[in-house]
Amino acid sequence: MTHVIGVDLGGTKTAAGVVAPSGEVLMSETIPTLNRDGGEAILDATAALIAGLVGRAADAGISVSGVGIGSAGVIDAATGSVVAATDAILGWAGTELVPGLSARLSLPASAVRAVNDVHAHALGEAWLGAAKGSSSSLMVAFGTGVGGSFVLDGAPVLGHRFVGGHVGHFASPHAYSDGVPLPCVCGGSGHVEAIASGPALYEAYLRFGGSAREALDTRGVFALASAAEALDGGADTGSADNPAAALCAIDVGAAAAGQAVGGLINILDPETVVISGGLVDAGDLWWKPMEFALRQELLLPLASVPVVRAALGNSAAIVGAAKLVLK
Ligand SMILES: [Zn+2]
């Protein structure tokens, strides 16, 4: 049976693996993404990463027939080019991702496919992870940003212009401060991502009176909140405002996340819902208010929809990308 390479090309690092037809990742390597050097430099480095893995596979008697890529940015899955990308990867927009890699690797263009990395992640979870066996699944990831993907009958719904899945960019009633909509990284305002992402949660902590000295980042907010929970609110820490601000920020961010996903469930009625991203790793402090708000939002016939944590960890996007080119 033929094997393929799955690539997860993100804003800070690029991971790739040799993937068996079963979805097992046999060998993998990670390099930093050259996110200041432009598209051609990234293609050179990614092609070298892939070629190295193809060589290692050959040494083990394994032949590789294709390359699937999950990449940051809006990816035109028909031409394999990067339609749009944020400054997280300078010069990525406009890069001919699939043509550039297939030429460097001397592979036919038909053996290389690419989608956005969140779609690859969701496809991996749908194939072998938390939504395995479901004919439809909605995955939403809450981390540095908010993104999602609806996978139907084994394929992510990409949209006519490949922009589908931008679930961080619709209105949230929580994304306001003193009646003014919060600015969003997309240039709009009042969006889900402006209140429910990790950085947005930290901004909320500061707005609620939290001190930057007590919590340097989102992780610090969770540390403050869990310390306060452990004390059960009974002890005077001498800086009671900071834990209170941390707990409020987590509650509003989680409520915004849950309400947004609940609304999407009402629209799409997926068999299984998968929640992913760094905020899930924060544990029950975030998950419980998120799931409470989600279930509050659901229409009655949807009350039993399973809402589960992503299961594949960092390999999800590699496995999902590989699925694009596995026969
Ligand atoms: Zn937005």
Coordinates of C-alpha atoms and ligand atoms in Angstrom, one line a residue:
M1 CA 0.0 0.0 0.0
T2 CA 1.1 3.5 -0.8
H3 CA 2.0 6.1 1.9
V4 CA 1.8 9.9 1.7
I5 CA 3.2 12.9 3.4
G6 CA 1.0 15.1 5.5
V7 CA 2.1 18.7 6.3
D8 CA 0.8 21.1 8.9
L9 CA 2.2 24.5 7.9
G10 CA 1.5 27.1 10.7
G11 CA 2.5 30.6 11.5
T12 CA 5.4 29.5 13.8
K13 CA 6.2 26.0 12.8
T14 CA 5.8 23.4 10.1
A15 CA 5.4 19.8 10.9
A16 CA 5.3 16.9 8.5
G17 CA 4.9 13.2 8.7
V18 CA 4.9 10.0 6.7
V19 CA 1.4 8.7 7.0
A20 CA 0.2 5.1 6.3
P21 CA -3.1 4.4 4.6
S22 CA -4.4 3.6 8.1
G23 CA -3.7 7.1 9.2
E24 CA -0.8 6.1 11.4
V25 CA 2.0 8.6 11.4
L26 CA 5.2 6.6 11.0
M27 CA 7.9 9.3 11.2
S28 CA 7.7 13.0 11.5
E29 CA 9.8 16.2 11.7
T30 CA 9.2 19.8 12.6
I31 CA 11.0 23.0 11.4
P32 CA 10.4 26.6 12.2
T33 CA 8.2 28.4 9.6
L34 CA 10.4 31.1 8.0
N35 CA 7.5 33.6 8.6
R36 CA 9.6 36.7 7.9
D37 CA 11.3 35.5 4.7
G38 CA 8.5 35.3 2.2
G39 CA 6.7 32.6 0.3
E40 CA 9.5 31.3 -1.9
A41 CA 11.8 30.7 1.1
I42 CA 9.0 28.9 2.9
L43 CA 8.4 26.7 -0.1
D44 CA 12.2 25.9 -0.3
A45 CA 12.3 24.9 3.4
T46 CA 9.1 22.9 3.2
A47 CA 10.2 21.0 0.1
A48 CA 13.5 20.2 1.9
L49 CA 11.5 18.9 4.9
I50 CA 9.3 16.7 2.7
A51 CA 12.3 15.4 0.7
G52 CA 14.0 14.5 3.9
L53 CA 11.0 12.4 5.0
V54 CA 10.6 10.8 1.6
G55 CA 14.3 9.7 1.9
R56 CA 13.8 8.3 5.4
A57 CA 10.7 6.5 4.2
A58 CA 12.7 5.0 1.2
D59 CA 15.4 3.8 3.6
A60 CA 12.6 1.9 5.4
G61 CA 11.3 0.5 2.1
I62 CA 8.3 2.8 2.0
S63 CA 7.3 4.6 -1.2
V64 CA 5.5 7.9 -1.0
S65 CA 2.8 8.8 -3.7
G66 CA 1.6 12.2 -2.7
V67 CA 1.7 15.2 -0.4
G68 CA -1.2 16.8 1.4
I69 CA -0.9 20.2 3.1
G70 CA -2.9 22.0 5.7
S71 CA -1.7 25.6 5.6
A72 CA -2.3 28.8 7.4
G73 CA -4.3 31.3 5.3
V74 CA -7.2 31.1 2.9
I75 CA -6.2 28.3 0.5
D76 CA -7.7 27.9 -3.0
A77 CA -8.0 24.1 -3.0
A78 CA -8.5 24.1 -6.8
T79 CA -5.3 25.9 -7.8
G80 CA -3.4 25.2 -4.6
S81 CA -2.5 28.9 -4.1
V82 CA -2.7 31.1 -1.0
V83 CA -5.6 33.5 -1.5
A84 CA -5.1 35.5 1.7
A85 CA -3.0 35.3 4.8
T86 CA -2.4 37.5 7.9
D87 CA 1.0 39.1 8.8
A88 CA 1.7 36.0 10.9
I89 CA 3.4 34.8 7.7
L90 CA 4.8 37.8 5.8
G91 CA 4.5 37.4 2.0
W92 CA 2.4 34.2 2.2
A93 CA -0.6 35.6 0.3
G94 CA -0.2 35.0 -3.4
T95 CA 2.2 32.1 -3.0
E96 CA 1.7 29.3 -5.5
L97 CA 1.8 26.6 -2.8
V98 CA 0.9 23.4 -4.7
P99 CA 2.6 24.3 -8.0
G100 CA 5.7 25.5 -6.1
L101 CA 6.0 22.4 -4.0
S102 CA 5.2 19.9 -6.8
A103 CA 7.9 21.5 -9.0
R104 CA 10.5 21.4 -6.3
L105 CA 9.7 17.8 -5.5
S106 CA 9.3 16.7 -9.1
L107 CA 5.8 15.4 -8.3
P108 CA 2.8 15.8 -10.7
A109 CA 0.6 18.6 -9.5
S110 CA -2.3 16.1 -9.1
A111 CA -0.3 14.3 -6.4
V112 CA -0.2 17.4 -4.2
R113 CA -3.2 19.0 -2.5
A114 CA -3.7 21.8 0.0
V115 CA -6.4 23.2 2.2
N116 CA -6.5 25.6 5.1
D117 CA -4.9 24.1 8.3
V118 CA -8.2 24.3 10.3
H119 CA -9.9 22.3 7.6
A120 CA -7.1 19.7 7.7
H121 CA -7.3 19.6 11.5
A122 CA -11.1 19.0 11.4
L123 CA -10.7 16.3 8.6
G124 CA -8.2 14.5 10.8
E125 CA -10.5 14.5 13.8
A126 CA -13.4 13.4 11.6
W127 CA -11.4 10.6 10.1
L128 CA -9.6 9.1 13.1
G129 CA -10.2 11.4 16.1
A130 CA -13.0 12.7 18.3
A131 CA -15.6 12.6 15.5
K132 CA -14.5 9.2 14.0
G133 CA -17.5 7.4 12.6
S134 CA -19.7 10.5 12.3
S135 CA -21.1 11.4 8.9
S136 CA -21.0 15.0 9.8
S137 CA -19.0 17.0 12.3
L138 CA -18.4 20.6 13.3
M139 CA -15.0 21.4 14.8
V140 CA -14.3 24.8 16.3
A141 CA -10.9 25.7 17.6
F142 CA -10.4 28.5 20.3
G143 CA -6.8 29.6 20.6
T144 CA -4.8 32.5 19.3
G145 CA -7.7 32.9 16.9
V146 CA -11.1 31.3 16.4
G147 CA -11.6 29.0 13.4
G148 CA -13.7 26.1 12.4
S149 CA -14.7 23.5 9.8
F150 CA -17.8 21.6 9.0
V151 CA -16.9 18.2 7.6
L152 CA -19.6 16.5 5.7
D153 CA -19.3 12.9 4.3
G154 CA -15.5 12.9 4.7
A155 CA -14.8 16.3 3.1
P156 CA -14.5 19.8 4.7
V157 CA -17.0 22.3 3.4
L158 CA -14.6 24.9 1.9
G159 CA -17.1 27.4 0.5
H160 CA -17.3 28.8 -3.1
R161 CA -14.3 31.1 -2.5
F162 CA -12.6 28.8 0.0
V163 CA -13.3 31.3 2.9
G164 CA -15.8 28.9 4.6
G165 CA -15.0 28.1 8.3
H166 CA -14.3 31.6 9.5
V167 CA -16.5 31.0 12.5
G168 CA -14.7 33.7 14.5
H169 CA -16.1 36.4 12.4
F170 CA -19.8 36.8 13.1
A171 CA -21.5 38.9 15.7
S172 CA -21.4 38.1 19.4
P173 CA -23.5 39.9 22.0
H174 CA -20.5 39.5 24.3
A175 CA -18.1 41.3 22.1
Y176 CA -18.9 44.8 23.5
S177 CA -17.3 47.0 26.1
D178 CA -19.5 49.9 27.5
G179 CA -21.8 49.5 24.5
V180 CA -19.0 49.8 22.0
P181 CA -18.2 46.7 19.8
L182 CA -14.7 45.4 20.4
P183 CA -12.3 45.6 17.5
C184 CA -11.5 42.3 15.7
V185 CA -8.3 41.3 14.0
C186 CA -10.1 41.0 10.7
G187 CA -10.8 44.8 10.7
G188 CA -14.4 44.4 11.7
S189 CA -15.8 44.7 15.2
G190 CA -18.1 42.9 17.6
H191 CA -17.1 39.5 16.3
V192 CA -16.8 36.2 18.3
E193 CA -13.0 36.2 17.9
A194 CA -12.8 39.7 19.6
I195 CA -14.0 38.2 22.9
A196 CA -13.5 34.4 22.7
S197 CA -9.9 34.0 21.5
G198 CA -7.0 33.5 23.9
P199 CA -5.6 37.1 23.4
A200 CA -9.2 38.5 23.6
L201 CA -9.6 36.8 27.0
Y202 CA -6.4 38.5 28.2
E203 CA -7.7 41.9 27.0
A204 CA -10.9 41.3 28.9
Y205 CA -8.9 40.6 32.1
L206 CA -7.2 44.0 31.7
R207 CA -10.6 45.7 31.0
F208 CA -12.0 44.2 34.2
G209 CA -9.3 45.8 36.2
G210 CA -6.7 42.9 36.2
S211 CA -3.1 43.9 36.5
A212 CA -0.5 43.0 33.8
R213 CA 1.9 42.5 36.7
E214 CA -0.2 39.6 38.1
A215 CA -0.8 38.0 34.7
L216 CA 1.4 38.4 31.7
D217 CA -0.8 36.6 29.3
T218 CA -3.8 34.3 28.8
R219 CA -1.9 31.5 30.6
G220 CA -1.3 33.8 33.6
V221 CA -5.1 34.6 33.7
F222 CA -5.9 30.9 34.0
A223 CA -3.2 30.5 36.7
L224 CA -4.7 33.3 38.7
A225 CA -8.2 32.0 38.3
S226 CA -7.3 28.4 39.3
A227 CA -5.4 29.6 42.3
A228 CA -8.5 31.6 43.4
E229 CA -10.7 28.5 42.8
A230 CA -8.3 26.4 44.9
L231 CA -8.6 28.9 47.8
D232 CA -12.4 28.6 47.3
G233 CA -12.7 32.4 47.6
G234 CA -12.2 32.2 51.4
A235 CA -8.7 33.7 51.7
D236 CA -7.6 37.2 51.3
T237 CA -4.7 37.3 48.9
G238 CA -4.3 41.0 49.2
S239 CA -5.0 41.5 45.5
A240 CA -8.5 40.2 45.3
D241 CA -9.3 42.3 42.2
N242 CA -7.0 40.3 40.0
P243 CA -8.4 36.8 40.6
A244 CA -11.9 38.3 40.2
A245 CA -11.0 39.9 36.9
A246 CA -9.5 36.6 35.8
L247 CA -12.6 34.6 36.6
C248 CA -14.8 37.2 34.9
A249 CA -12.7 37.3 31.8
I250 CA -12.8 33.5 31.5
D251 CA -16.5 33.4 32.1
V252 CA -17.3 35.9 29.4
G253 CA -14.8 34.4 26.9
A254 CA -16.2 30.9 27.5
A255 CA -19.8 32.1 27.3
A256 CA -19.1 33.9 24.0
A257 CA -17.5 30.7 22.7
G258 CA -20.3 28.4 23.8
Q259 CA -23.0 30.7 22.5
A260 CA -21.3 30.9 19.1
V261 CA -20.9 27.2 18.8
G262 CA -24.5 26.6 20.0
G263 CA -25.7 28.9 17.2
L264 CA -23.7 27.1 14.6
I265 CA -25.1 23.8 15.8
N266 CA -28.6 25.2 15.4
I267 CA -27.7 26.1 11.8
L268 CA -25.8 23.0 10.7
D269 CA -27.1 20.1 13.0
P270 CA -23.8 18.2 12.9
E271 CA -23.8 14.6 14.2
T272 CA -20.8 15.4 16.5
V273 CA -19.2 18.6 17.7
V274 CA -15.5 18.8 18.4
I275 CA -13.9 21.6 20.4
S276 CA -10.2 22.2 20.0
G277 CA -7.5 24.7 20.6
G278 CA -5.4 26.0 23.4
L279 CA -8.3 27.2 25.6
V280 CA -9.6 23.6 25.8
D281 CA -6.3 22.7 27.4
A282 CA -7.1 25.1 30.2
G283 CA -9.5 22.5 31.5
D284 CA -12.9 22.8 33.3
L285 CA -12.4 26.4 34.3
W286 CA -13.1 27.3 30.6
W287 CA -14.9 24.1 29.4
K288 CA -17.8 24.2 32.0
P289 CA -19.0 27.7 31.3
M290 CA -18.4 27.2 27.6
E291 CA -20.6 24.0 27.5
F292 CA -23.2 25.6 29.7
A293 CA -23.6 28.5 27.3
L294 CA -23.6 26.2 24.3
R295 CA -26.4 24.0 25.7
Q296 CA -28.4 27.1 26.7
E297 CA -28.4 28.1 23.0
L298 CA -29.5 24.8 21.5
L299 CA -32.9 24.2 19.9
L300 CA -34.8 21.4 21.8
P301 CA -34.3 18.6 19.2
L302 CA -30.5 19.2 19.4
A303 CA -30.3 18.8 23.2
S304 CA -28.4 15.5 23.0
V305 CA -25.7 16.5 20.5
P306 CA -22.3 15.2 21.7
V307 CA -19.8 18.0 22.4
V308 CA -16.3 16.5 22.8
R309 CA -12.7 17.6 23.1
A310 CA -10.4 17.1 20.1
A311 CA -8.5 13.8 20.4
L312 CA -5.5 13.7 18.0
G313 CA -3.5 16.6 19.5
N314 CA -0.8 18.0 17.2
S315 CA -1.0 15.2 14.7
A316 CA -4.6 16.0 13.7
A317 CA -3.7 18.4 10.8
I318 CA -0.9 16.1 9.5
V319 CA -3.3 13.2 9.4
G320 CA -6.1 15.3 7.9
A321 CA -3.8 16.7 5.2
A322 CA -2.6 13.2 4.4
K323 CA -6.2 12.2 3.9
L324 CA -6.5 14.7 1.0
V325 CA -4.2 12.5 -1.1
L326 CA -4.7 9.0 0.3
K327 CA -6.7 6.8 -2.1
Ligands
ZN1 ZN -13.6 39.5 12.8

